Short mmCIF file of C-alpha atoms and ligand atoms in Angstrom, two decimals:
data_model
loop_
_atom_site.label_atom_id
_atom_site.label_comp_id
_atom_site.label_asym_id
_atom_site.label_seq_id
_atom_site.Cartn_x
_atom_site.Cartn_y
_atom_site.Cartn_z
CA UNK A 185 71.57 80.19 73.83
CA UNK A 186 74.19 81.24 76.34
CA UNK A 187 76.84 78.57 76.86
CA UNK A 188 78.75 78.36 80.06
CA UNK A 189 82.52 78.59 79.69
CA UNK A 190 84.38 75.59 81.04
CA UNK A 191 85.63 76.09 84.60
CA UNK A 192 89.35 76.00 83.70
CA UNK A 193 88.81 78.58 80.97
CA UNK A 194 87.77 81.09 83.61
CA UNK A 195 90.14 79.96 86.31
CA UNK A 196 93.35 79.85 84.30
CA UNK A 197 93.52 83.57 83.38
CA UNK A 198 92.62 84.46 86.96
CA UNK A 199 95.50 82.37 88.25
CA UNK A 200 97.87 84.00 85.79
CA UNK A 201 96.68 87.40 86.92
CA UNK A 202 97.22 86.51 90.55
CA UNK A 203 100.75 85.35 89.80
CA UNK A 204 101.42 88.46 87.75
CA UNK A 205 100.52 90.74 90.66
CA UNK A 206 103.19 89.53 93.02
CA UNK A 207 105.66 88.31 90.41
CA UNK A 208 107.96 91.29 90.37
CA UNK A 209 108.24 91.80 94.07
CA UNK A 210 111.56 91.41 95.83
CA UNK A 211 111.20 91.23 99.60
CA UNK A 212 113.77 93.31 101.49
CA UNK A 213 116.56 91.30 103.09
CA UNK A 214 117.55 93.85 105.76
CA UNK A 215 115.85 92.82 109.05
CA UNK A 216 115.35 96.46 110.07
CA UNK A 217 113.56 97.20 106.81
CA UNK A 218 111.49 94.06 107.27
CA UNK A 219 110.49 95.24 110.74
CA UNK A 220 109.60 98.73 109.55
CA UNK A 221 107.61 97.30 106.66
CA UNK A 222 105.70 94.91 108.93
CA UNK A 223 104.83 97.77 111.31
CA UNK A 224 103.78 99.95 108.39
CA UNK A 225 101.53 97.20 107.03
CA UNK A 226 99.65 97.21 110.32
CA UNK A 227 98.97 100.96 110.15
CA UNK A 228 96.67 100.64 107.13
CA UNK A 229 95.79 104.29 106.70
CA UNK A 230 97.99 107.23 105.77
CA UNK A 231 97.88 110.79 104.51
CA UNK A 232 99.51 112.03 101.32
CA UNK A 233 99.86 115.74 100.61
CA UNK A 234 100.73 117.32 97.28
CA UNK A 235 101.72 120.90 97.88
CA UNK A 236 103.80 123.35 95.92
CA UNK A 237 103.74 126.78 94.27
CA UNK A 238 101.33 125.36 91.64
CA UNK A 239 98.58 125.57 94.27
CA UNK A 240 98.47 129.33 93.57
CA UNK A 241 97.11 128.72 90.09
CA UNK A 242 94.92 125.85 91.22
CA UNK A 243 96.35 123.65 88.46
CA UNK A 244 97.72 120.13 88.18
CA UNK A 245 101.01 119.59 90.03
CA UNK A 246 104.01 120.16 87.70
CA UNK A 247 102.59 118.45 84.62
CA UNK A 248 101.60 121.60 82.72
CA UNK A 249 105.34 122.18 82.21
CA UNK A 250 105.76 118.91 80.36
CA UNK A 251 105.72 119.36 76.57
CA UNK A 252 103.70 116.23 75.85
CA UNK A 253 100.35 116.18 74.11
CA UNK A 254 98.52 114.59 77.03
CA UNK A 255 95.37 115.86 78.69
CA UNK A 256 97.07 116.30 82.06
CA UNK A 257 99.89 118.40 80.50
CA UNK A 258 97.51 120.98 79.07
CA UNK A 259 98.45 124.60 79.76
CA UNK A 260 95.85 127.22 80.54
CA UNK A 261 95.84 130.92 81.24
CA UNK A 262 97.52 133.96 79.74
CA UNK A 263 100.94 132.35 79.11
CA UNK A 264 99.65 129.07 77.76
CA UNK A 265 100.33 129.71 74.07
CA UNK A 266 104.08 130.05 74.52
CA UNK A 267 105.91 127.29 76.36
CA UNK A 268 108.91 129.47 77.31
CA UNK A 269 106.75 132.30 78.63
CA UNK A 270 104.70 129.72 80.52
CA UNK A 271 107.73 128.09 82.14
CA UNK A 272 109.02 131.47 83.22
CA UNK A 273 105.68 132.51 84.73
CA UNK A 274 105.31 129.13 86.43
CA UNK A 275 108.74 129.34 87.99
CA UNK A 276 108.01 132.89 89.01
CA UNK A 277 105.29 131.51 91.29
CA UNK A 278 108.12 131.15 93.78
CA UNK A 279 108.08 134.92 94.29
CA UNK A 280 104.45 135.04 95.43
CA UNK A 281 104.12 131.81 97.42
CA UNK A 282 103.16 132.85 100.92
CA UNK A 283 101.06 130.26 102.78
CA UNK A 284 100.59 132.29 105.93
CA UNK A 285 97.85 130.00 107.27
CA UNK A 286 100.29 127.08 107.40
CA UNK A 287 99.40 125.06 110.49
CA UNK A 288 100.68 121.51 110.31
CA UNK A 289 99.62 120.76 113.89
CA UNK A 290 96.01 121.24 112.84
CA UNK A 291 96.50 118.82 109.92
CA UNK A 292 98.23 116.27 112.11
CA UNK A 293 95.50 116.40 114.76
CA UNK A 294 92.73 115.98 112.15
CA UNK A 295 94.57 113.12 110.45
CA UNK A 296 95.24 111.43 113.78
CA UNK A 297 91.57 111.68 114.77
CA UNK A 298 90.59 110.14 111.46
CA UNK A 299 92.75 107.13 112.29
CA UNK A 300 95.58 107.90 109.90
CA UNK A 301 98.92 106.66 111.15
CA UNK A 302 101.52 107.75 108.59
CA UNK A 303 102.15 110.72 106.34
CA UNK A 304 103.87 111.23 102.99
CA UNK A 305 104.64 114.78 101.88
CA UNK A 306 105.85 116.13 98.52
CA UNK A 307 109.27 117.50 99.45
CA UNK A 308 109.88 118.02 95.71
CA UNK A 309 107.61 117.30 92.75
CA UNK A 310 108.63 117.01 89.07
CA UNK A 311 108.74 120.83 88.68
CA UNK A 312 111.81 120.77 90.93
CA UNK A 313 110.54 123.29 93.47
CA UNK A 314 111.85 122.24 96.88
CA UNK A 315 109.55 122.45 99.85
CA UNK A 316 112.60 121.91 102.08
CA UNK A 317 115.75 123.85 102.78
CA UNK A 318 118.07 122.23 100.26
CA UNK A 319 121.53 123.62 99.63
CA UNK A 320 121.68 122.25 96.10
CA UNK A 321 119.43 124.89 94.47
CA UNK A 322 117.78 128.25 95.17
CA UNK A 323 114.52 127.04 93.68
CA UNK A 324 113.07 126.42 97.11
CA UNK A 325 110.62 127.77 99.64
CA UNK A 326 113.41 128.97 101.95
CA UNK A 327 115.10 131.16 99.34
CA UNK A 328 114.76 134.93 99.87
CA UNK A 329 112.93 135.18 96.53
CA UNK A 330 110.02 133.42 98.21
CA UNK A 331 108.04 135.67 100.58
CA UNK A 332 107.42 132.77 102.96
CA UNK A 333 111.18 132.43 103.52
CA UNK A 334 111.00 135.00 106.30
CA UNK A 335 108.48 132.88 108.20
CA UNK A 336 110.11 131.01 111.11
CA UNK A 337 108.60 127.82 109.72
CA UNK A 338 109.59 128.38 106.11
CA UNK A 339 111.10 124.91 106.00
CA UNK A 340 107.62 123.42 105.80
CA UNK A 341 108.92 119.88 105.36
CA UNK A 342 110.61 120.10 108.75
CA UNK A 343 107.51 121.56 110.43
CA UNK A 344 105.21 118.96 108.83
CA UNK A 345 107.42 116.03 109.80
CA UNK A 346 107.71 117.32 113.36
CA UNK A 347 103.99 117.91 113.76
CA UNK A 348 103.08 114.43 112.52
CA UNK A 349 105.83 112.71 114.49
CA UNK A 350 104.40 114.39 117.55
CA UNK A 351 101.18 112.45 116.79
CA UNK A 352 103.24 109.24 116.53
CA UNK A 353 102.98 109.01 112.76
CA UNK A 354 105.50 107.26 110.58
CA UNK A 355 106.92 109.86 108.26
CA UNK A 356 107.65 109.59 104.55
CA UNK A 357 109.19 111.91 101.99
CA UNK A 358 107.67 111.96 98.52
CA UNK A 359 110.53 112.96 96.22
CA UNK A 360 110.48 113.24 92.43
CA UNK A 361 113.49 111.72 90.72
CA UNK A 362 112.97 113.78 87.55
CA UNK A 363 113.53 117.51 88.06
CA UNK A 364 112.31 119.83 85.30
CA UNK A 365 114.08 122.81 86.83
CA UNK A 366 117.55 121.32 86.98
CA UNK A 367 119.75 122.38 84.02
CA UNK A 368 121.23 118.90 84.15
CA UNK A 369 117.86 117.30 83.48
CA UNK A 370 116.37 119.77 81.02
CA UNK A 371 119.48 121.50 79.73
CA UNK A 372 118.36 125.01 78.68
CA UNK A 373 120.57 124.74 75.58
CA UNK A 374 117.99 122.43 73.96
CA UNK A 375 114.22 122.64 74.12
CA UNK A 376 112.71 119.81 76.16
CA UNK A 377 110.67 117.38 74.09
CA UNK A 378 109.02 115.24 76.71
CA UNK A 379 109.29 114.19 80.37
CA UNK A 380 112.80 112.78 79.89
CA UNK A 381 116.18 114.51 79.75
CA UNK A 382 116.57 116.61 76.59
CA UNK A 383 120.13 115.80 75.56
CA UNK A 384 122.13 112.82 74.42
CA UNK A 385 123.36 111.08 77.51
CA UNK A 386 126.17 109.34 75.62
CA UNK A 387 127.55 112.65 74.41
CA UNK A 388 127.19 114.45 77.71
CA UNK A 389 127.64 111.83 80.40
CA UNK A 390 129.17 114.33 82.88
CA UNK A 391 126.03 116.42 82.74
CA UNK A 392 123.90 113.49 83.71
CA UNK A 393 126.36 112.42 86.39
CA UNK A 394 125.99 115.91 87.78
CA UNK A 395 122.26 115.35 87.96
CA UNK A 396 122.76 112.05 89.75
CA UNK A 397 125.01 113.72 92.31
CA UNK A 398 122.58 116.60 92.78
CA UNK A 399 119.77 114.12 93.47
CA UNK A 400 121.93 112.07 95.81
CA UNK A 401 122.86 115.22 97.73
CA UNK A 402 119.25 116.31 98.08
CA UNK A 403 118.20 112.91 99.35
CA UNK A 404 121.14 112.94 101.72
CA UNK A 405 119.92 116.27 103.10
CA UNK A 406 116.45 114.81 103.63
CA UNK A 407 117.90 111.76 105.34
CA UNK A 408 120.23 113.84 107.54
CA UNK A 409 118.52 117.08 108.55
CA UNK A 410 114.91 116.07 109.08
CA UNK A 411 114.89 113.71 112.04
CA UNK A 412 113.68 110.15 111.82
CA UNK A 413 112.44 109.24 108.31
CA UNK A 414 110.60 105.98 107.81
CA UNK A 415 110.01 106.06 104.10
CA UNK A 416 111.37 107.43 100.84
CA UNK A 417 108.54 107.49 98.31
CA UNK A 418 110.28 108.04 94.98
CA UNK A 419 108.12 109.09 92.06
CA UNK A 420 108.80 109.57 88.35
CA UNK A 421 109.29 106.02 87.13
CA UNK A 422 110.73 107.09 83.77
CA UNK A 423 114.00 107.65 85.61
CA UNK A 424 114.88 103.96 85.77
CA UNK A 425 117.61 101.43 84.91
CA UNK A 426 117.79 100.20 81.31
CA UNK A 427 117.12 96.63 82.29
CA UNK A 428 113.67 97.62 83.57
CA UNK A 429 112.57 99.72 80.58
CA UNK A 430 109.67 98.34 78.58
CA UNK A 431 109.35 100.38 75.41
CA UNK A 432 106.07 98.78 74.44
CA UNK A 433 104.51 100.91 77.20
CA UNK A 434 103.76 104.30 75.62
CA UNK A 435 105.09 106.35 78.54
CA UNK A 436 108.39 104.46 78.48
CA UNK A 437 109.03 104.84 74.77
CA UNK A 438 111.23 107.93 75.05
CA UNK A 439 113.37 106.81 77.97
CA UNK A 440 117.05 106.99 77.00
CA UNK A 441 119.48 104.30 78.15
CA UNK A 442 121.33 105.38 81.26
CA UNK A 443 118.57 107.58 82.70
CA UNK A 444 118.81 106.10 86.15
CA UNK A 445 120.07 107.30 89.49
CA UNK A 446 122.22 104.38 90.65
CA UNK A 447 119.72 103.56 93.32
CA UNK A 448 122.10 101.24 95.17
CA UNK A 449 124.20 104.29 96.12
CA UNK A 450 121.18 106.23 97.29
CA UNK A 451 119.80 103.26 99.20
CA UNK A 452 123.12 102.58 100.94
CA UNK A 453 123.36 106.22 102.03
CA UNK A 454 119.72 106.35 103.12
CA UNK A 455 120.00 103.19 105.18
CA UNK A 456 123.20 104.32 106.82
CA UNK A 457 121.57 107.59 107.89
CA UNK A 458 118.15 106.09 108.58
CA UNK A 459 118.48 102.43 109.51
CA UNK A 460 115.48 100.43 108.38
CA UNK A 461 114.08 103.12 106.09
CA UNK A 462 111.65 101.76 103.49
CA UNK A 463 112.27 102.76 99.90
CA UNK A 464 109.54 102.77 97.32
CA UNK A 465 111.06 103.32 93.91
CA UNK A 466 107.64 103.22 92.34
CA UNK A 467 106.95 100.76 89.55
CA UNK A 468 110.55 99.66 89.29
CA UNK A 469 110.65 96.00 90.24
CA UNK A 470 113.62 95.10 92.36
CA UNK A 471 115.14 95.58 95.78
CA UNK A 472 114.17 99.27 96.04
CA UNK A 473 110.45 98.80 95.61
CA UNK A 474 109.70 97.69 99.14
CA UNK A 475 105.99 97.80 98.46
CA UNK A 476 103.77 98.19 95.40
CA UNK A 477 101.81 101.39 94.82
CA UNK A 478 98.71 101.08 92.65
CA UNK A 479 97.29 104.51 91.96
CA UNK A 480 93.69 105.74 92.16
CA UNK A 481 92.26 102.23 92.17
CA UNK A 482 91.93 99.11 94.27
CA UNK A 483 93.21 95.79 92.89
CA UNK A 484 90.61 93.09 92.33
CA UNK A 485 92.39 90.68 94.64
CA UNK A 486 94.95 90.58 97.41
CA UNK A 487 98.38 91.08 95.83
CA UNK A 488 100.12 88.69 98.19
CA UNK A 489 102.92 91.23 98.78
CA UNK A 490 103.00 94.55 100.67
CA UNK A 491 101.08 97.24 98.83
CA UNK A 492 99.38 100.60 99.15
CA UNK A 493 96.76 102.34 97.03
CA UNK A 494 97.36 106.06 96.77
CA UNK A 495 94.17 107.93 96.04
CA UNK A 496 92.87 111.48 96.02
CA UNK A 497 90.19 112.50 98.50
CA UNK A 498 88.77 114.72 95.76
CA UNK A 499 89.64 114.45 92.08
CA UNK A 500 93.08 116.05 91.99
CA UNK A 501 96.40 115.49 93.72
CA UNK A 502 96.97 119.24 93.85
CA UNK A 503 94.79 122.00 95.21
CA UNK A 504 91.93 123.24 93.07
CA UNK A 505 89.66 126.01 94.36
CA UNK A 506 86.50 123.93 93.93
CA UNK A 507 87.25 120.33 94.75
CA UNK A 508 84.72 117.57 94.47
CA UNK A 509 85.41 115.44 97.54
CA UNK A 510 84.37 111.81 97.71
CA UNK A 511 81.66 111.08 100.24
CA UNK A 512 82.56 109.74 103.72
CA UNK A 513 80.72 106.56 102.81
CA UNK A 514 82.79 106.03 99.69
CA UNK A 515 86.03 106.75 101.54
CA UNK A 516 85.20 104.37 104.39
CA UNK A 517 84.20 101.66 101.93
CA UNK A 518 87.44 102.15 100.01
CA UNK A 519 89.45 101.81 103.20
CA UNK A 520 87.61 98.58 104.09
CA UNK A 521 88.03 97.22 100.57
CA UNK A 522 91.77 97.97 100.53
CA UNK A 523 92.33 96.51 103.97
CA UNK A 524 90.37 93.34 103.18
CA UNK A 525 92.80 92.79 100.33
CA UNK A 526 95.78 93.22 102.61
CA UNK A 527 96.77 96.72 101.49
CA UNK A 528 97.14 100.21 102.94
CA UNK A 529 95.27 103.32 101.85
CA UNK A 530 97.26 106.52 101.35
CA UNK A 531 94.67 109.26 100.95
CA UNK A 532 95.69 112.58 99.43
CA UNK A 533 94.59 116.00 100.62
CA UNK A 534 95.99 119.08 98.90
CA UNK A 535 96.75 122.25 100.87
CA UNK A 536 95.86 125.54 99.20
CA UNK A 537 98.09 128.52 98.40
CA UNK A 538 97.37 130.04 101.82
CA UNK A 539 98.43 126.82 103.52
CA UNK A 540 94.95 125.62 104.50
CA UNK A 541 92.81 122.62 103.63
CA UNK A 542 89.27 122.97 102.42
CA UNK A 543 86.70 122.63 105.25
CA UNK A 544 85.22 119.66 103.35
CA UNK A 545 88.45 117.74 103.85
CA UNK A 546 88.18 118.18 107.62
CA UNK A 547 84.54 117.09 107.51
CA UNK A 548 85.50 113.89 105.68
CA UNK A 549 88.26 113.15 108.17
CA UNK A 550 85.90 113.71 111.06
CA UNK A 551 83.32 111.28 109.66
CA UNK A 552 86.00 108.66 109.06
CA UNK A 553 87.29 109.24 112.60
CA UNK A 554 83.85 108.65 114.12
CA UNK A 555 83.63 105.40 112.23
CA UNK A 556 87.14 104.38 113.23
CA UNK A 557 86.43 105.14 116.91
CA UNK A 558 84.01 102.24 116.89
CA UNK A 559 85.40 99.98 114.21
CA UNK A 560 89.17 100.37 113.91
CA UNK A 561 89.64 96.97 115.52
CA UNK A 562 88.63 95.52 112.13
CA UNK A 563 91.24 97.67 110.37
CA UNK A 564 94.57 98.01 112.22
CA UNK A 565 96.84 95.01 112.33
CA UNK A 566 94.48 92.88 110.26
CA UNK A 567 95.21 90.87 107.16
CA UNK A 568 93.31 89.42 104.29
CA UNK A 569 91.23 86.41 105.41
CA UNK A 570 92.93 83.03 105.21
CA UNK A 571 89.82 81.74 103.47
CA UNK A 572 90.86 84.04 100.59
CA UNK A 573 87.31 85.33 100.48
CA UNK A 574 87.69 89.09 100.78
CA UNK A 575 84.35 90.19 99.48
CA UNK A 576 80.92 88.76 98.79
CA UNK A 577 78.26 91.21 97.69
CA UNK A 578 78.25 94.09 100.14
CA UNK A 579 80.28 92.22 102.77
CA UNK A 580 84.07 92.52 103.02
CA UNK A 581 86.23 90.53 105.38
CA UNK A 582 89.35 91.13 107.42
CA UNK A 583 91.03 88.88 109.94
CA UNK A 584 93.21 89.27 113.01
CA UNK A 585 94.37 86.35 115.15
CA UNK A 586 91.35 84.17 115.85
CA UNK A 587 88.88 86.89 114.92
CA UNK A 588 87.16 87.34 111.62
CA UNK A 589 85.52 90.67 110.83
CA UNK A 590 82.64 90.89 108.38
CA UNK A 591 82.10 94.48 107.32
CA UNK A 592 78.64 95.25 105.99
CA UNK A 593 78.94 98.09 103.49
CA UNK A 594 75.73 100.10 103.60
CA UNK A 595 73.96 101.26 100.48
CA UNK A 596 73.58 104.97 99.89
CA UNK A 597 70.92 106.17 102.34
CA UNK A 598 70.84 102.86 104.25
CA UNK A 599 70.93 104.09 107.80
CA UNK A 600 69.99 100.99 109.69
CA UNK A 601 70.99 97.40 109.53
CA UNK A 602 68.27 95.00 108.37
CA UNK A 603 66.78 92.64 111.01
CA UNK A 604 68.63 89.73 109.49
CA UNK A 605 72.05 89.59 107.92
CA UNK A 606 73.52 86.67 106.03
CA UNK A 607 77.20 85.77 105.79
CA UNK A 608 77.41 83.56 102.74
CA UNK A 609 79.52 80.40 102.56
CA UNK A 610 80.55 80.75 106.16
CA UNK A 611 79.79 78.58 109.14
CA UNK A 612 81.68 79.43 112.30
CA UNK A 613 82.32 76.76 114.93
CA UNK A 614 79.62 76.39 117.60
CA UNK A 615 81.83 77.97 120.26
CA UNK A 616 82.12 81.25 118.34
CA UNK A 617 80.42 84.47 119.36
CA UNK A 618 79.16 87.07 116.95
CA UNK A 619 78.96 90.68 118.07
CA UNK A 620 78.51 93.99 116.38
CA UNK A 621 81.42 96.34 117.08
CA UNK A 622 80.13 99.12 119.29
CA UNK A 623 77.60 96.82 121.02
CA UNK A 624 78.49 94.29 123.70
CA UNK A 625 75.62 91.85 123.49
CA UNK A 626 76.36 88.69 121.54
CA UNK A 627 73.93 88.21 118.68
CA UNK A 628 71.83 85.18 117.84
CA UNK A 629 73.04 83.36 114.81
CA UNK A 630 72.62 80.03 113.11
CA UNK A 631 74.17 78.12 110.25
CA UNK A 632 71.65 77.52 107.49
CA UNK A 633 72.75 75.51 104.44
CA UNK A 634 76.34 76.58 104.80
CA UNK A 635 75.56 80.26 105.36
CA UNK A 636 75.38 82.13 108.65
CA UNK A 637 72.20 83.99 109.44
CA UNK A 638 72.46 86.66 112.14
CA UNK A 639 69.41 88.14 113.84
CA UNK A 640 69.45 91.66 115.10
CA UNK A 641 66.89 92.15 117.88
CA UNK A 642 64.57 95.15 117.78
CA UNK A 643 66.20 98.16 119.41
CA UNK A 644 69.72 96.78 118.94
CA UNK A 645 72.43 99.34 119.12
CA UNK A 646 73.39 99.28 115.44
CA UNK A 647 72.82 103.02 115.15
CA UNK A 648 75.55 103.61 117.68
CA UNK A 649 77.92 101.29 115.96
CA UNK A 650 78.58 103.75 113.18
CA UNK A 651 77.12 104.80 109.92
CA UNK A 652 78.23 103.76 106.42
CA UNK A 653 79.50 100.32 107.40
CA UNK A 654 78.80 97.93 110.27
CA UNK A 655 81.29 95.40 111.53
CA UNK A 656 80.39 91.93 112.75
CA UNK A 657 83.09 90.30 114.81
CA UNK A 658 83.21 86.55 114.75
CA UNK A 659 85.37 85.66 117.71
CA UNK A 660 85.54 83.62 120.84
C1 GLC B 954 100.27 110.62 89.27
C2 GLC B 954 100.53 112.07 88.94
C3 GLC B 954 101.64 112.63 89.79
C4 GLC B 954 101.36 112.36 91.25
C5 GLC B 954 101.19 110.88 91.46
C6 GLC B 954 100.86 110.52 92.88
O1 GLC B 954 101.29 109.80 88.81
O2 GLC B 954 100.83 112.21 87.58
O3 GLC B 954 101.77 114.00 89.58
O4 GLC B 954 102.40 112.84 92.02
O5 GLC B 954 100.14 110.43 90.65
O6 GLC B 954 100.70 109.15 93.00
#
């Protein structure tokens, strides 16, 4: 016989979990950062792009260089059996990178139409290749070794930021703290052993200080020469202060003491050059993690603090020739799910070696855009419902001012709303009106045993209101 667990037995772990989620968050104290963060939270939907020389091989971004026995570090191809030969061939990709179809205005227009409102671009990934015109290294797209350097828009970071700013986007720089090209991170004297520095930091502190200065200088360039920047999205959480290292986590085991970047210096510089800039030092609790960044998944509950899920539109962050893109329905549902829990969705599309996106990526954006044209009222500027009920069955909820939005997530192949829809455990006041976004006529509804039943008359305009998900607005 199945025995029911006592109520507290179920509730207590859930409460702990809820506390855990927001526990490590430190809200920014700078009013300009607070303002920027509040504006960003209202935008809800952004674009992430992972792009580098690795796109030419159609492989994972950077990770194949990392000598760890992990699935995502696996090397393939003719050089794969010899790490040194592989690193050389990988770095040589600089000499053939020539994305002549680069057209950031086309990306920005498609993203804007889809309802995206901010962009984050990989200015430098862990491999250390700079997609901007840094003066700290020649390992960059604008160096003469790279064929694209002769293109007037070789500084692709600049062109991307300008094109998206033109569409009124907030602009963010993804930047990897670790740099597997820098001789002060992986000193060529020793073989690298894992993702961390490969020398004893206590014996060679000047070398590491050099690396800190190099990183500071690169971030200073990004904060100085690239117009208004709203966000620094700093990846590579194994570069972190000792006090935050947890060696029971397998990926943190090898982190040496002192492998940090003195973030207070970087933040002070960044905020002097770019007042109000948000900093996301990912997964490092403290004043430089202005919002949390769960990856490839949506939390079960609202986190109670600012957050963003970053997620791939296909399966990979980087370009692969044959990508398996998620369906428009799944993407729209994910956006609704994230937003109902008070988060933002940062959706990744990877440009190819020629500088173009797959046509399927445009198709997805177009479908999302059509849906947003009708329904974005239930997305932008909303928050998680005060009732704390974000989802019941196929219905997710968002709220804005006096309006509650109930978003009906359609099943696969469900192209029409049923004649009757039920909002469980919800009874709006008698003065409330319920409409379907995209249709003006108020709908008939009634409270039945604590639930709301809505009737949709024959010939209602639900088809017009958008496929994949329908939004009921409960307002005045
Ligand atoms: C993962 C990947 C990394 C990528 C990041 C984006 O951590 O390993 O390469 O940049 O996701 O969120």
